[in-house]
Amino acid sequence: MTSNVRPETMQRITTPELAKAFIDEQIAAVRAQVGDKKVLLALSGGVDSSVVAALLIRAIGKQLVCIHVNHGLMRKGESEDVIRVFGEQMDANLIYVDATDRYLDLLAGVSEPERKRKIIGEEFIKIFDEEAAKLEGISFLAQGTIYPDILESKGVKAHHNVGGLPEEMDMELVEPVKLLFKDEVRVVGEALGLPHSMVYRQPFPGPGLGVRCLGAITRDRLNALREADAILREEFDKNGLAGKVWQYFIAVPDMKSVGVKDGKRYEGWPAIIRAVNTTDAMTATIEEIPYPVLHKITDRITHEVPGINRVCFDLTPKPIATIEWE
Ligand code: XMP
């Protein structure tokens, strides 16, 4: 086991050359640690687990078994991206579990935010356990722990993430990026050939759209949220805002208001745009979004997404508001 303390002499990885040297070093270390045994990884599609997956595929190929659990609360296209990049392009040993129905059935009628988070987290562990039990000869568990996780939570990537895994799994850990900061993980990810969109993906909470589909989640409102969010992301991309705004998304509250469509009363949910800038997520400011972009987004969401009849923009910094609506 390597130390959990980053040596003061360790150079910050900022270039493809430094990334390559790090990758070569870690490939050798992982091979020495793992030998011919099998390694299991929960692959969420987030930056850290994706980079670990790509690195381990290089190091040990099919000895790595990735499990991707789609909890039905992913953004549009995310699980598909995981399957395409890892299952198809990198030819990984990937187990895909579509647990959408299981999650949405469990979450039906549950409106309390902490309870929702708990259900989502616990179910993940159950599913991961079930899948792991079907496999034979797994000796190691890989994790996308990064250095800030160690500094903040004593090492195991559990904190408030869905990726928290049961301690009783009793497997030796493989954590090749645990001494890296986020910017370094991204440089390494690009050097490993991961798509830019995956490596520079904005932060996304473990419980996913579950914290943005407010109150008790219903399938129709969740779908509306997912489609509206995809439109927001597409328009931010097209208008050069994707690299300027740190985090942006839609929240859809569990309430309706009156509107009018085709001359008839049309009750719908509001889609609330949240677009913030921050360096550490502890405080956040509101980015000025050009009005023409906001008008375009409003037009598209209200015309293309069934169930949404208003678009609002959240002007509140953190504090006093948190980034997520939850
Ligand atoms: P708040 O809402 O507390 O969020 O201002 C701060 C940052 O943390 C993200 N966030 C989460 N990330 N699991 C995560 O990995 C979670 O459960 C979670 N909840 C909030 C949020 O998106 C923002 O970037």
Short mmCIF file of C-alpha atoms and ligand atoms in Angstrom, two decimals:
data_model
loop_
_atom_site.label_atom_id
_atom_site.label_comp_id
_atom_site.label_asym_id
_atom_site.label_seq_id
_atom_site.Cartn_x
_atom_site.Cartn_y
_atom_site.Cartn_z
CA MET A 1 0.00 0.00 0.00
CA THR A 2 1.38 3.38 -0.92
CA SER A 3 1.28 6.33 1.40
CA ASN A 4 -1.71 8.64 1.59
CA VAL A 5 0.51 11.71 1.83
CA ARG A 6 1.52 13.58 -1.27
CA PRO A 7 5.29 14.11 -1.16
CA GLU A 8 6.30 17.76 -1.24
CA THR A 9 8.63 16.98 -4.12
CA MET A 10 5.84 15.62 -6.31
CA GLN A 11 5.52 17.80 -9.40
CA ARG A 12 2.11 19.13 -10.39
CA ILE A 13 0.97 17.32 -13.53
CA THR A 14 0.21 20.03 -16.06
CA THR A 15 1.40 18.68 -19.41
CA PRO A 16 0.80 15.57 -21.53
CA GLU A 17 4.46 14.59 -20.97
CA LEU A 18 4.11 14.67 -17.19
CA ALA A 19 0.81 12.81 -17.51
CA LYS A 20 2.46 10.12 -19.60
CA ALA A 21 5.23 9.65 -17.05
CA PHE A 22 2.60 9.35 -14.30
CA ILE A 23 0.59 6.85 -16.34
CA ASP A 24 3.65 4.66 -17.01
CA GLU A 25 4.59 4.74 -13.34
CA GLN A 26 1.05 3.80 -12.25
CA ILE A 27 0.73 1.03 -14.83
CA ALA A 28 3.84 -0.60 -13.37
CA ALA A 29 2.61 -0.07 -9.81
CA VAL A 30 -0.85 -1.49 -10.53
CA ARG A 31 0.59 -4.53 -12.30
CA ALA A 32 2.92 -5.15 -9.37
CA GLN A 33 0.06 -4.81 -6.87
CA VAL A 34 -2.54 -6.84 -8.72
CA GLY A 35 -0.55 -9.56 -10.51
CA ASP A 36 -2.97 -11.77 -12.42
CA LYS A 37 -5.92 -11.14 -10.07
CA LYS A 38 -9.19 -9.41 -10.91
CA VAL A 39 -10.18 -5.87 -9.91
CA LEU A 40 -13.69 -4.48 -9.53
CA LEU A 41 -14.62 -0.83 -10.16
CA ALA A 42 -17.87 1.09 -9.78
CA LEU A 43 -17.84 3.22 -12.90
CA SER A 44 -20.25 6.13 -12.56
CA GLY A 45 -19.05 8.01 -15.62
CA GLY A 46 -17.77 10.86 -13.45
CA VAL A 47 -14.28 12.22 -14.06
CA ASP A 48 -12.46 10.31 -11.32
CA SER A 49 -13.89 6.84 -11.87
CA SER A 50 -13.59 7.25 -15.65
CA VAL A 51 -9.90 8.13 -15.42
CA VAL A 52 -9.24 5.21 -13.09
CA ALA A 53 -11.08 2.89 -15.48
CA ALA A 54 -9.07 4.09 -18.49
CA LEU A 55 -5.81 3.76 -16.56
CA LEU A 56 -6.60 0.26 -15.32
CA ILE A 57 -7.74 -0.88 -18.75
CA ARG A 58 -4.28 0.13 -19.99
CA ALA A 59 -2.59 -1.63 -17.11
CA ILE A 60 -4.53 -4.87 -16.77
CA GLY A 61 -7.11 -5.00 -19.60
CA LYS A 62 -9.84 -7.54 -18.97
CA GLN A 63 -8.70 -8.24 -15.43
CA LEU A 64 -10.65 -5.09 -14.63
CA VAL A 65 -14.39 -5.55 -14.24
CA CYS A 66 -16.38 -2.30 -14.36
CA ILE A 67 -19.93 -2.07 -13.09
CA HIS A 68 -22.02 0.85 -14.25
CA VAL A 69 -25.30 1.23 -12.40
CA ASN A 70 -27.82 3.45 -14.14
CA HIS A 71 -30.05 4.62 -11.31
CA GLY A 72 -32.38 6.34 -13.73
CA LEU A 73 -31.26 9.72 -12.38
CA MET A 74 -28.47 10.30 -14.88
CA ARG A 75 -28.45 13.24 -17.26
CA LYS A 76 -29.49 12.62 -20.84
CA GLY A 77 -26.99 10.44 -22.69
CA GLU A 78 -24.66 9.76 -19.76
CA SER A 79 -25.07 6.02 -19.40
CA GLU A 80 -24.98 5.70 -23.18
CA ASP A 81 -21.63 7.55 -23.16
CA VAL A 82 -20.21 5.15 -20.58
CA ILE A 83 -21.26 2.17 -22.70
CA ARG A 84 -19.91 3.72 -25.89
CA VAL A 85 -16.55 4.89 -24.53
CA PHE A 86 -15.71 2.02 -22.19
CA GLY A 87 -17.73 -0.91 -23.52
CA GLU A 88 -17.22 -0.25 -27.21
CA GLN A 89 -14.20 1.98 -27.80
CA MET A 90 -11.99 0.68 -24.98
CA ASP A 91 -13.43 -2.84 -25.09
CA ALA A 92 -13.64 -2.96 -21.30
CA ASN A 93 -15.11 -5.75 -19.27
CA LEU A 94 -18.24 -3.71 -18.48
CA ILE A 95 -21.35 -4.82 -16.66
CA TYR A 96 -24.24 -2.44 -17.27
CA VAL A 97 -27.12 -2.53 -14.84
CA ASP A 98 -30.23 -0.61 -15.73
CA ALA A 99 -31.79 -0.15 -12.31
CA THR A 100 -34.12 2.67 -13.33
CA ASP A 101 -37.35 0.89 -12.45
CA ARG A 102 -35.98 -0.38 -9.18
CA TYR A 103 -34.98 3.12 -8.09
CA LEU A 104 -38.07 4.93 -9.28
CA ASP A 105 -40.34 2.38 -7.63
CA LEU A 106 -38.48 2.79 -4.34
CA LEU A 107 -38.52 6.58 -4.59
CA ALA A 108 -42.20 6.84 -5.49
CA GLY A 109 -43.98 9.09 -3.02
CA VAL A 110 -40.79 9.98 -1.10
CA SER A 111 -40.50 13.76 -0.83
CA GLU A 112 -38.08 14.32 2.05
CA PRO A 113 -34.61 15.18 0.61
CA GLU A 114 -32.49 13.28 3.15
CA ARG A 115 -34.68 10.19 2.79
CA LYS A 116 -34.32 10.35 -1.00
CA ARG A 117 -30.54 10.58 -0.72
CA LYS A 118 -30.47 7.66 1.70
CA ILE A 119 -32.56 5.43 -0.55
CA ILE A 120 -30.42 6.25 -3.58
CA GLY A 121 -27.17 5.57 -1.70
CA GLU A 122 -28.32 2.36 -0.02
CA GLU A 123 -29.78 0.91 -3.19
CA PHE A 124 -26.52 1.52 -4.98
CA ILE A 125 -24.65 -0.54 -2.42
CA LYS A 126 -27.24 -3.34 -2.67
CA ILE A 127 -27.01 -3.49 -6.44
CA PHE A 128 -23.24 -3.33 -6.44
CA ASP A 129 -23.12 -6.12 -3.85
CA GLU A 130 -25.51 -8.27 -5.86
CA GLU A 131 -23.46 -7.86 -9.00
CA ALA A 132 -20.17 -8.46 -7.20
CA ALA A 133 -21.58 -11.67 -5.67
CA LYS A 134 -22.19 -13.03 -9.18
CA LEU A 135 -18.50 -12.67 -10.03
CA GLU A 136 -15.73 -15.02 -9.11
CA GLY A 137 -12.18 -14.41 -8.07
CA ILE A 138 -12.31 -10.67 -7.46
CA SER A 139 -9.47 -9.70 -5.13
CA PHE A 140 -9.26 -5.93 -5.45
CA LEU A 141 -11.57 -2.95 -5.41
CA ALA A 142 -10.54 0.08 -7.45
CA GLN A 143 -11.69 3.54 -6.44
CA GLY A 144 -11.45 6.99 -7.94
CA THR A 145 -10.25 8.52 -4.69
CA ILE A 146 -8.43 11.80 -5.34
CA TYR A 147 -6.25 13.86 -3.01
CA PRO A 148 -8.97 16.29 -1.87
CA ASP A 149 -11.03 13.22 -0.78
CA ILE A 150 -8.14 12.14 1.42
CA LEU A 151 -7.69 15.63 2.82
CA GLU A 152 -11.42 16.02 3.47
CA SER A 153 -12.68 12.61 4.45
CA LYS A 154 -9.81 10.42 5.56
CA GLY A 155 -9.41 8.44 2.45
CA VAL A 156 -12.43 6.49 1.38
CA LYS A 157 -14.60 7.99 -1.30
CA ALA A 158 -17.81 7.54 0.59
CA HIS A 159 -18.80 10.93 2.02
CA HIS A 160 -22.04 12.04 0.45
CA ASN A 161 -21.49 10.26 -2.80
CA VAL A 162 -23.50 7.41 -4.17
CA GLY A 163 -20.17 5.71 -4.81
CA GLY A 164 -19.74 4.84 -1.12
CA LEU A 165 -19.16 1.12 -0.96
CA PRO A 166 -19.69 -1.31 1.88
CA GLU A 167 -16.72 -1.66 4.20
CA GLU A 168 -17.38 -5.36 4.68
CA MET A 169 -16.41 -5.97 1.06
CA ASP A 170 -13.01 -6.62 2.54
CA MET A 171 -10.99 -6.20 -0.61
CA GLU A 172 -7.65 -4.53 -1.01
CA LEU A 173 -7.98 -1.10 -2.61
CA VAL A 174 -6.44 0.04 -5.88
CA GLU A 175 -6.40 3.84 -5.96
CA PRO A 176 -4.04 5.01 -8.67
CA VAL A 177 -5.03 8.70 -8.65
CA LYS A 178 -5.29 9.19 -4.90
CA LEU A 179 -2.44 11.68 -4.73
CA LEU A 180 -3.71 13.83 -7.59
CA PHE A 181 -5.68 17.04 -7.56
CA LYS A 182 -8.67 17.37 -9.87
CA ASP A 183 -6.86 19.41 -12.54
CA GLU A 184 -4.16 16.71 -12.70
CA VAL A 185 -6.75 13.93 -13.00
CA ARG A 186 -8.13 15.77 -16.02
CA VAL A 187 -4.72 16.11 -17.70
CA VAL A 188 -4.12 12.39 -17.10
CA GLY A 189 -7.60 11.57 -18.46
CA GLU A 190 -6.92 13.41 -21.69
CA ALA A 191 -3.54 11.71 -22.03
CA LEU A 192 -5.36 8.39 -21.70
CA GLY A 193 -7.56 9.33 -24.66
CA LEU A 194 -10.83 9.97 -22.84
CA PRO A 195 -13.17 12.40 -24.60
CA HIS A 196 -12.79 16.04 -23.58
CA SER A 197 -16.48 16.21 -22.63
CA MET A 198 -16.02 13.39 -20.13
CA VAL A 199 -12.81 14.74 -18.63
CA TYR A 200 -14.08 18.31 -18.29
CA ARG A 201 -17.56 17.30 -17.26
CA GLN A 202 -19.09 19.65 -14.72
CA PRO A 203 -19.59 18.32 -11.20
CA PHE A 204 -22.70 16.19 -10.87
CA PRO A 205 -24.02 15.04 -7.50
CA GLY A 206 -23.98 11.31 -6.79
CA PRO A 207 -27.78 11.24 -6.32
CA GLY A 208 -28.00 12.80 -9.75
CA LEU A 209 -31.22 14.34 -10.97
CA GLY A 210 -32.78 13.04 -7.75
CA VAL A 211 -31.71 16.28 -6.03
CA ARG A 212 -33.06 18.41 -8.89
CA CYS A 213 -36.45 16.75 -9.34
CA LEU A 214 -37.74 18.32 -6.14
CA GLY A 215 -40.18 16.59 -3.81
CA ALA A 216 -41.47 13.14 -4.70
CA ILE A 217 -39.99 12.07 -8.05
CA THR A 218 -42.41 11.11 -10.80
CA ARG A 219 -41.35 9.67 -14.15
CA ASP A 220 -43.02 12.39 -16.20
CA ARG A 221 -41.46 15.25 -14.23
CA LEU A 222 -38.07 13.52 -14.19
CA ASN A 223 -38.21 13.14 -17.96
CA ALA A 224 -39.17 16.79 -18.35
CA LEU A 225 -36.22 17.78 -16.16
CA ARG A 226 -33.81 15.58 -18.14
CA GLU A 227 -34.94 16.99 -21.49
CA ALA A 228 -34.87 20.61 -20.28
CA ASP A 229 -31.40 20.08 -18.81
CA ALA A 230 -30.16 18.66 -22.11
CA ILE A 231 -31.43 21.75 -23.93
CA LEU A 232 -29.73 24.05 -21.42
CA ARG A 233 -26.43 22.20 -21.85
CA GLU A 234 -26.72 22.20 -25.62
CA GLU A 235 -27.38 25.96 -25.77
CA PHE A 236 -24.57 26.73 -23.29
CA ASP A 237 -22.23 24.68 -25.48
CA LYS A 238 -23.34 26.37 -28.67
CA ASN A 239 -23.01 29.84 -27.18
CA GLY A 240 -19.55 29.42 -25.67
CA LEU A 241 -20.80 29.46 -22.08
CA ALA A 242 -19.86 25.87 -21.24
CA GLY A 243 -16.27 26.77 -20.40
CA LYS A 244 -17.20 30.00 -18.63
CA VAL A 245 -19.81 28.79 -16.18
CA TRP A 246 -18.70 26.28 -13.57
CA GLN A 247 -21.99 24.50 -13.02
CA TYR A 248 -25.35 24.90 -14.72
CA PHE A 249 -28.46 22.82 -14.60
CA ILE A 250 -32.22 22.79 -14.34
CA ALA A 251 -34.29 22.11 -11.23
CA VAL A 252 -37.98 21.30 -11.49
CA PRO A 253 -40.10 21.82 -8.37
CA ASP A 254 -43.14 19.77 -7.52
CA MET A 255 -45.67 22.50 -8.31
CA LYS A 256 -47.69 23.64 -11.25
CA SER A 257 -48.91 26.99 -12.43
CA VAL A 258 -51.41 28.02 -15.04
CA GLY A 259 -50.39 28.73 -18.59
CA VAL A 260 -52.03 28.82 -21.97
CA LYS A 261 -51.28 26.68 -25.02
CA ASP A 262 -53.21 26.49 -28.29
CA GLY A 263 -55.85 28.74 -26.76
CA LYS A 264 -56.40 26.38 -23.85
CA ARG A 265 -55.47 26.39 -20.18
CA TYR A 266 -52.19 24.49 -19.76
CA GLU A 267 -50.92 23.69 -16.30
CA GLY A 268 -47.24 22.92 -16.15
CA TRP A 269 -44.11 22.87 -14.03
CA PRO A 270 -41.51 25.65 -14.03
CA ALA A 271 -37.97 24.82 -15.16
CA ILE A 272 -35.54 26.78 -13.00
CA ILE A 273 -32.12 27.58 -14.48
CA ARG A 274 -29.19 27.56 -12.05
CA ALA A 275 -25.86 28.76 -13.46
CA VAL A 276 -23.08 29.54 -11.00
CA ASN A 277 -19.40 30.22 -10.81
CA THR A 278 -17.22 29.16 -7.93
CA THR A 279 -13.77 27.86 -7.18
CA ASP A 280 -14.54 25.50 -4.30
CA ALA A 281 -18.36 25.19 -4.23
CA MET A 282 -18.35 26.75 -0.73
CA THR A 283 -19.49 30.08 -2.13
CA ALA A 284 -20.86 30.80 -5.58
CA THR A 285 -21.69 33.81 -7.70
CA ILE A 286 -24.19 34.28 -10.50
CA GLU A 287 -22.89 34.51 -14.01
CA GLU A 288 -24.52 37.02 -16.34
CA ILE A 289 -26.08 35.08 -19.17
CA PRO A 290 -26.89 37.11 -22.29
CA TYR A 291 -30.63 37.67 -22.64
CA PRO A 292 -30.82 36.33 -26.20
CA VAL A 293 -29.44 33.01 -24.94
CA LEU A 294 -31.98 32.94 -22.12
CA HIS A 295 -34.79 33.71 -24.55
CA LYS A 296 -33.66 30.91 -26.86
CA ILE A 297 -33.47 28.42 -24.00
CA THR A 298 -36.91 29.48 -22.77
CA ASP A 299 -38.38 29.15 -26.23
CA ARG A 300 -36.91 25.70 -26.78
CA ILE A 301 -37.79 24.31 -23.36
CA THR A 302 -41.38 25.54 -23.42
CA HIS A 303 -41.92 24.26 -26.97
CA GLU A 304 -39.95 21.02 -26.85
CA VAL A 305 -40.52 19.70 -23.35
CA PRO A 306 -44.00 18.43 -22.48
CA GLY A 307 -45.13 19.51 -19.05
CA ILE A 308 -43.01 22.67 -18.70
CA ASN A 309 -44.84 25.96 -19.10
CA ARG A 310 -42.42 28.47 -17.54
CA VAL A 311 -38.67 29.04 -17.36
CA CYS A 312 -37.18 30.96 -14.42
CA PHE A 313 -33.62 32.06 -13.67
CA ASP A 314 -32.25 31.73 -10.16
CA LEU A 315 -30.35 34.92 -9.29
CA THR A 316 -29.30 33.89 -5.80
CA PRO A 317 -25.64 33.55 -4.80
CA LYS A 318 -24.30 31.03 -2.26
CA PRO A 319 -24.70 31.92 0.52
CA ILE A 320 -27.60 32.37 1.08
CA ALA A 321 -28.81 29.72 -1.35
CA THR A 322 -26.97 26.44 -1.82
CA ILE A 323 -26.01 25.50 -5.37
CA GLU A 324 -28.43 22.57 -5.55
CA TRP A 325 -32.11 23.11 -4.83
CA GLU A 326 -32.44 19.62 -3.40
P1 XMP B 1 -24.50 22.73 -2.49
O1 XMP B 1 -25.85 22.42 -3.00
O2 XMP B 1 -24.27 22.17 -1.11
O3 XMP B 1 -23.49 21.95 -3.44
O4 XMP B 1 -24.15 24.19 -2.56
C1 XMP B 1 -22.12 22.18 -3.50
C2 XMP B 1 -21.56 21.31 -4.62
O5 XMP B 1 -21.66 19.92 -4.27
C3 XMP B 1 -22.43 19.23 -5.24
N1 XMP B 1 -23.22 18.22 -4.53
C4 XMP B 1 -22.91 16.93 -4.46
N2 XMP B 1 -21.87 16.25 -4.98
N3 XMP B 1 -22.73 14.26 -4.08
C5 XMP B 1 -21.79 14.92 -4.78
O6 XMP B 1 -20.85 14.30 -5.25
C6 XMP B 1 -23.80 14.88 -3.51
O7 XMP B 1 -24.62 14.27 -2.87
C7 XMP B 1 -23.89 16.30 -3.73
N4 XMP B 1 -24.79 17.24 -3.33
C8 XMP B 1 -24.35 18.41 -3.84
C9 XMP B 1 -23.26 20.27 -5.93
O8 XMP B 1 -23.65 19.85 -7.24
C10 XMP B 1 -22.32 21.45 -5.94
O9 XMP B 1 -21.39 21.36 -6.98
#
